[in-house]
mmCIF file of C-alpha atoms in Angstrom:
data_model
loop_
_atom_site.group_PDB
_atom_site.id
_atom_site.type_symbol
_atom_site.label_atom_id
_atom_site.label_comp_id
_atom_site.label_asym_id
_atom_site.label_seq_id
_atom_site.Cartn_x
_atom_site.Cartn_y
_atom_site.Cartn_z
ATOM 1 C CA UNK H 11 0.000 0.000 0.000
ATOM 2 C CA UNK H 12 2.697 2.517 1.041
ATOM 3 C CA UNK H 13 6.314 2.576 -0.086
ATOM 4 C CA UNK H 14 7.693 2.157 3.422
ATOM 5 C CA UNK H 15 11.337 2.565 2.437
ATOM 6 C CA UNK H 16 10.615 5.850 0.647
ATOM 7 C CA UNK H 17 8.569 7.141 3.606
ATOM 8 C CA UNK H 18 11.323 6.233 6.078
ATOM 9 C CA UNK H 19 13.893 7.917 3.811
ATOM 10 C CA UNK H 20 11.731 11.059 3.600
ATOM 11 C CA UNK H 21 11.213 11.179 7.368
ATOM 12 C CA UNK H 22 14.824 10.399 8.247
ATOM 13 C CA UNK H 23 15.712 14.114 8.668
ATOM 14 C CA UNK H 24 12.785 14.568 11.078
ATOM 15 C CA UNK H 25 13.882 11.537 13.092
ATOM 16 C CA UNK H 26 17.444 12.856 13.249
ATOM 17 C CA UNK H 27 16.399 16.387 14.219
ATOM 18 C CA UNK H 28 14.075 15.020 16.920
ATOM 19 C CA UNK H 29 16.906 12.956 18.379
ATOM 20 C CA UNK H 30 19.205 15.993 18.369
ATOM 21 C CA UNK H 31 16.534 18.172 19.940
ATOM 22 C CA UNK H 32 15.345 15.830 22.670
ATOM 23 C CA UNK H 33 18.291 13.460 23.168
ATOM 24 C CA UNK H 34 21.451 15.491 22.636
ATOM 25 C CA UNK H 35 23.454 13.267 25.003
ATOM 26 C CA UNK H 36 21.719 10.018 24.148
ATOM 27 C CA UNK H 37 23.998 7.023 24.648
ATOM 28 C CA UNK H 38 22.845 5.174 21.569
ATOM 29 C CA UNK H 39 21.881 7.357 18.640
ATOM 30 C CA UNK H 40 21.264 4.241 16.565
ATOM 31 C CA UNK H 41 18.746 2.887 19.100
ATOM 32 C CA UNK H 42 16.866 6.183 19.112
ATOM 33 C CA UNK H 43 16.874 6.237 15.303
ATOM 34 C CA UNK H 44 15.560 2.675 15.107
ATOM 35 C CA UNK H 45 12.825 3.547 17.617
ATOM 36 C CA UNK H 46 11.739 6.286 15.215
ATOM 37 C CA UNK H 47 11.702 3.922 12.231
ATOM 38 C CA UNK H 48 9.657 1.367 14.180
ATOM 39 C CA UNK H 49 7.238 4.105 15.245
ATOM 40 C CA UNK H 50 6.759 5.191 11.614
ATOM 41 C CA UNK H 51 6.019 1.600 10.593
ATOM 42 C CA UNK H 52 3.475 1.298 13.423
ATOM 43 C CA UNK H 53 1.881 4.586 12.408
ATOM 44 C CA UNK H 54 1.599 3.448 8.790
ATOM 45 C CA UNK H 55 -0.379 0.439 9.994
ATOM 46 C CA UNK H 56 -2.732 2.563 12.091
ATOM 47 C CA UNK H 57 -3.261 5.432 9.606
ATOM 48 C CA UNK H 58 -6.699 5.546 8.082
ATOM 49 C CA UNK H 59 -6.569 7.760 5.002
ATOM 50 C CA UNK H 60 -9.344 9.830 3.547
ATOM 51 C CA UNK H 61 -9.683 12.184 6.507
ATOM 52 C CA UNK H 62 -8.726 15.811 6.889
ATOM 53 C CA UNK H 63 -5.152 14.973 7.931
ATOM 54 C CA UNK H 64 -2.621 13.935 5.287
ATOM 55 C CA UNK H 65 -0.302 11.004 5.876
ATOM 56 C CA UNK H 66 2.726 13.295 5.994
ATOM 57 C CA UNK H 67 1.148 15.589 8.570
ATOM 58 C CA UNK H 68 -0.031 12.615 10.646
ATOM 59 C CA UNK H 69 3.427 11.017 10.668
ATOM 60 C CA UNK H 70 5.191 14.296 11.389
ATOM 61 C CA UNK H 71 3.176 15.189 14.478
ATOM 62 C CA UNK H 72 2.885 11.657 15.807
ATOM 63 C CA UNK H 73 6.653 11.200 15.496
ATOM 64 C CA UNK H 74 7.393 14.500 17.265
ATOM 65 C CA UNK H 75 4.936 13.597 20.007
ATOM 66 C CA UNK H 76 6.538 10.147 20.320
ATOM 67 C CA UNK H 77 10.012 11.624 20.841
ATOM 68 C CA UNK H 78 8.728 14.257 23.288
ATOM 69 C CA UNK H 79 7.030 11.560 25.374
ATOM 70 C CA UNK H 80 10.140 9.401 25.257
ATOM 71 C CA UNK H 81 12.284 12.378 26.306
ATOM 72 C CA UNK H 82 10.126 13.341 29.277
ATOM 73 C CA UNK H 83 9.797 9.734 30.404
ATOM 74 C CA UNK H 84 13.574 9.324 30.218
ATOM 75 C CA UNK H 85 14.093 12.624 32.032
ATOM 76 C CA UNK H 86 11.816 11.500 34.886
ATOM 77 C CA UNK H 87 13.644 8.172 35.103
ATOM 78 C CA UNK H 88 17.003 9.946 35.234
ATOM 79 C CA UNK H 89 15.805 12.198 38.034
ATOM 80 C CA UNK H 90 14.827 9.132 40.018
ATOM 81 C CA UNK H 91 17.958 7.072 39.421
ATOM 82 C CA UNK H 92 21.471 7.279 40.705
ATOM 83 C CA UNK H 93 24.905 6.113 39.637
ATOM 84 C CA UNK H 94 27.187 3.845 41.622
ATOM 85 C CA UNK H 95 30.887 3.550 40.925
ATOM 86 C CA UNK H 96 32.476 0.137 41.427
ATOM 87 C CA UNK H 97 36.157 -0.803 41.552
ATOM 88 C CA UNK H 98 36.997 -4.139 39.891
ATOM 89 C CA UNK H 99 39.824 -6.524 40.772
ATOM 90 C CA UNK H 100 41.870 -5.070 37.909
ATOM 91 C CA UNK H 101 41.429 -1.556 39.314
ATOM 92 C CA UNK H 102 39.077 -0.601 36.508
ATOM 93 C CA UNK H 103 36.443 1.886 37.491
ATOM 94 C CA UNK H 104 32.972 0.981 36.314
ATOM 95 C CA UNK H 105 30.002 3.301 36.531
ATOM 96 C CA UNK H 106 26.708 1.523 36.830
ATOM 97 C CA UNK H 107 23.450 3.376 36.475
ATOM 98 C CA UNK H 108 21.140 1.859 39.019
ATOM 99 C CA UNK H 109 17.591 1.734 37.753
ATOM 100 C CA UNK H 110 16.304 1.585 41.273
ATOM 101 C CA UNK H 111 14.032 4.491 42.011
ATOM 102 C CA UNK H 112 15.411 6.722 44.710
ATOM 103 C CA UNK H 113 12.217 7.578 46.584
ATOM 104 C CA UNK H 114 14.091 10.177 48.652
ATOM 105 C CA UNK H 115 14.203 12.512 45.635
ATOM 106 C CA UNK H 116 10.431 13.036 45.659
ATOM 107 C CA UNK H 117 10.326 13.229 49.447
ATOM 108 C CA UNK H 118 13.102 15.835 49.465
ATOM 109 C CA UNK H 119 11.270 17.959 46.871
ATOM 110 C CA UNK H 120 8.052 17.727 48.918
ATOM 111 C CA UNK H 121 9.874 18.777 52.088
ATOM 112 C CA UNK H 122 11.501 21.746 50.325
ATOM 113 C CA UNK H 123 8.160 22.800 48.829
ATOM 114 C CA UNK H 124 6.379 22.562 52.189
ATOM 115 C CA UNK H 125 9.134 24.554 53.887
ATOM 116 C CA UNK H 126 8.900 27.218 51.186
ATOM 117 C CA UNK H 127 5.104 27.456 51.539
ATOM 118 C CA UNK H 128 5.461 27.749 55.309
ATOM 119 C CA UNK H 129 8.090 30.488 54.953
ATOM 120 C CA UNK H 130 5.930 32.437 52.465
ATOM 121 C CA UNK H 131 2.903 32.216 54.781
ATOM 122 C CA UNK H 132 5.016 33.476 57.689
ATOM 123 C CA UNK H 133 6.158 36.459 55.622
ATOM 124 C CA UNK H 134 2.593 37.208 54.479
ATOM 125 C CA UNK H 135 1.446 37.109 58.116
ATOM 126 C CA UNK H 136 3.796 40.037 58.923
ATOM 127 C CA UNK H 137 1.821 42.400 56.663
ATOM 128 C CA UNK H 138 -0.664 44.884 58.115
ATOM 129 C CA UNK H 139 -4.130 43.285 58.499
ATOM 130 C CA UNK H 140 -5.859 44.801 55.431
ATOM 131 C CA UNK H 141 -2.918 44.079 53.103
ATOM 132 C CA UNK H 142 -2.652 40.556 54.465
ATOM 133 C CA UNK H 143 -6.366 39.961 53.834
ATOM 134 C CA UNK H 144 -6.076 41.146 50.233
ATOM 135 C CA UNK H 145 -3.111 38.831 49.584
ATOM 136 C CA UNK H 146 -4.840 35.872 51.235
ATOM 137 C CA UNK H 147 -8.073 36.414 49.312
ATOM 138 C CA UNK H 148 -6.204 36.937 46.042
ATOM 139 C CA UNK H 149 -3.762 34.025 46.239
ATOM 140 C CA UNK H 150 -5.177 31.502 48.672
ATOM 141 C CA UNK H 151 -8.826 31.822 47.643
ATOM 142 C CA UNK H 152 -8.266 33.032 44.046
ATOM 143 C CA UNK H 153 -10.769 35.876 44.333
ATOM 144 C CA UNK H 154 -10.964 38.775 41.889
ATOM 145 C CA UNK H 155 -10.525 42.369 43.077
ATOM 146 C CA UNK H 156 -14.264 43.003 42.863
ATOM 147 C CA UNK H 157 -15.019 39.945 45.054
ATOM 148 C CA UNK H 158 -12.349 40.977 47.559
ATOM 149 C CA UNK H 159 -13.829 44.483 47.741
ATOM 150 C CA UNK H 160 -17.283 43.026 48.450
ATOM 151 C CA UNK H 161 -15.965 40.750 51.197
ATOM 152 C CA UNK H 162 -13.911 43.458 52.849
ATOM 153 C CA UNK H 163 -16.609 46.091 52.299
ATOM 154 C CA UNK H 164 -14.191 48.504 50.662
ATOM 155 C CA UNK H 165 -13.819 50.011 47.178
ATOM 156 C CA UNK H 166 -12.146 48.041 44.408
ATOM 157 C CA UNK H 167 -9.545 50.796 43.965
ATOM 158 C CA UNK H 168 -8.646 50.418 47.646
ATOM 159 C CA UNK H 169 -8.119 46.669 47.095
ATOM 160 C CA UNK H 170 -5.769 47.503 44.208
ATOM 161 C CA UNK H 171 -3.848 49.960 46.385
ATOM 162 C CA UNK H 172 -3.512 47.482 49.281
ATOM 163 C CA UNK H 173 -2.327 44.856 46.796
ATOM 164 C CA UNK H 174 0.237 47.212 45.237
ATOM 165 C CA UNK H 175 1.687 48.138 48.644
ATOM 166 C CA UNK H 176 1.647 44.532 49.904
ATOM 167 C CA UNK H 177 3.323 43.285 46.719
ATOM 168 C CA UNK H 178 6.192 45.762 47.171
ATOM 169 C CA UNK H 179 6.644 44.799 50.838
ATOM 170 C CA UNK H 180 6.521 41.086 50.039
ATOM 171 C CA UNK H 181 9.044 41.429 47.235
ATOM 172 C CA UNK H 182 11.501 43.111 49.609
ATOM 173 C CA UNK H 183 10.902 40.522 52.351
ATOM 174 C CA UNK H 184 11.271 37.614 49.920
ATOM 175 C CA UNK H 185 14.610 38.978 48.751
ATOM 176 C CA UNK H 186 15.726 39.439 52.402
ATOM 177 C CA UNK H 187 14.800 35.815 53.134
ATOM 178 C CA UNK H 188 16.457 34.376 50.013
ATOM 179 C CA UNK H 189 13.207 33.368 48.321
ATOM 180 C CA UNK H 190 13.531 33.361 44.550
ATOM 181 C CA UNK H 191 10.715 35.393 43.049
ATOM 182 C CA UNK H 192 9.670 35.364 39.428
ATOM 183 C CA UNK H 193 7.503 38.126 38.113
#
């Protein structure tokens, strides 16, 4: 039905560019390339022509998506693995990538996140009452300025002013406490 060799030849540059983009330091380029060829062959089997999407477009986006998924899966695995170095009898050093998940990585990230949230809440609690309320309503309850004004029984412009002042104070306090802020 399809000239598979011609299709693979035509999509070879896309496979190569995807590998370079997502797997710059990939140990086996040839394995990654073969994965792409196999994926194209699978896609040819599953493609049902006659729709709004051409074969070329279908293959292009499915192949890119395939490599992106593979990249992110590999990245997650690498974040959860660790390397051990062994010394052999002949004094050769061998690095072995242990594929055992290091559960402490996720726990450590959770602890750091919780500590950061706690620190931010402590800093917010140092604001004057009205400014603190505006920040809490805005960020912890996701209320709009109009809703905050109704709850606090003040004008919307006053909410904006409290927010502007609180934001400046918080920015300064975050910098003092070594909290990285992104605007």
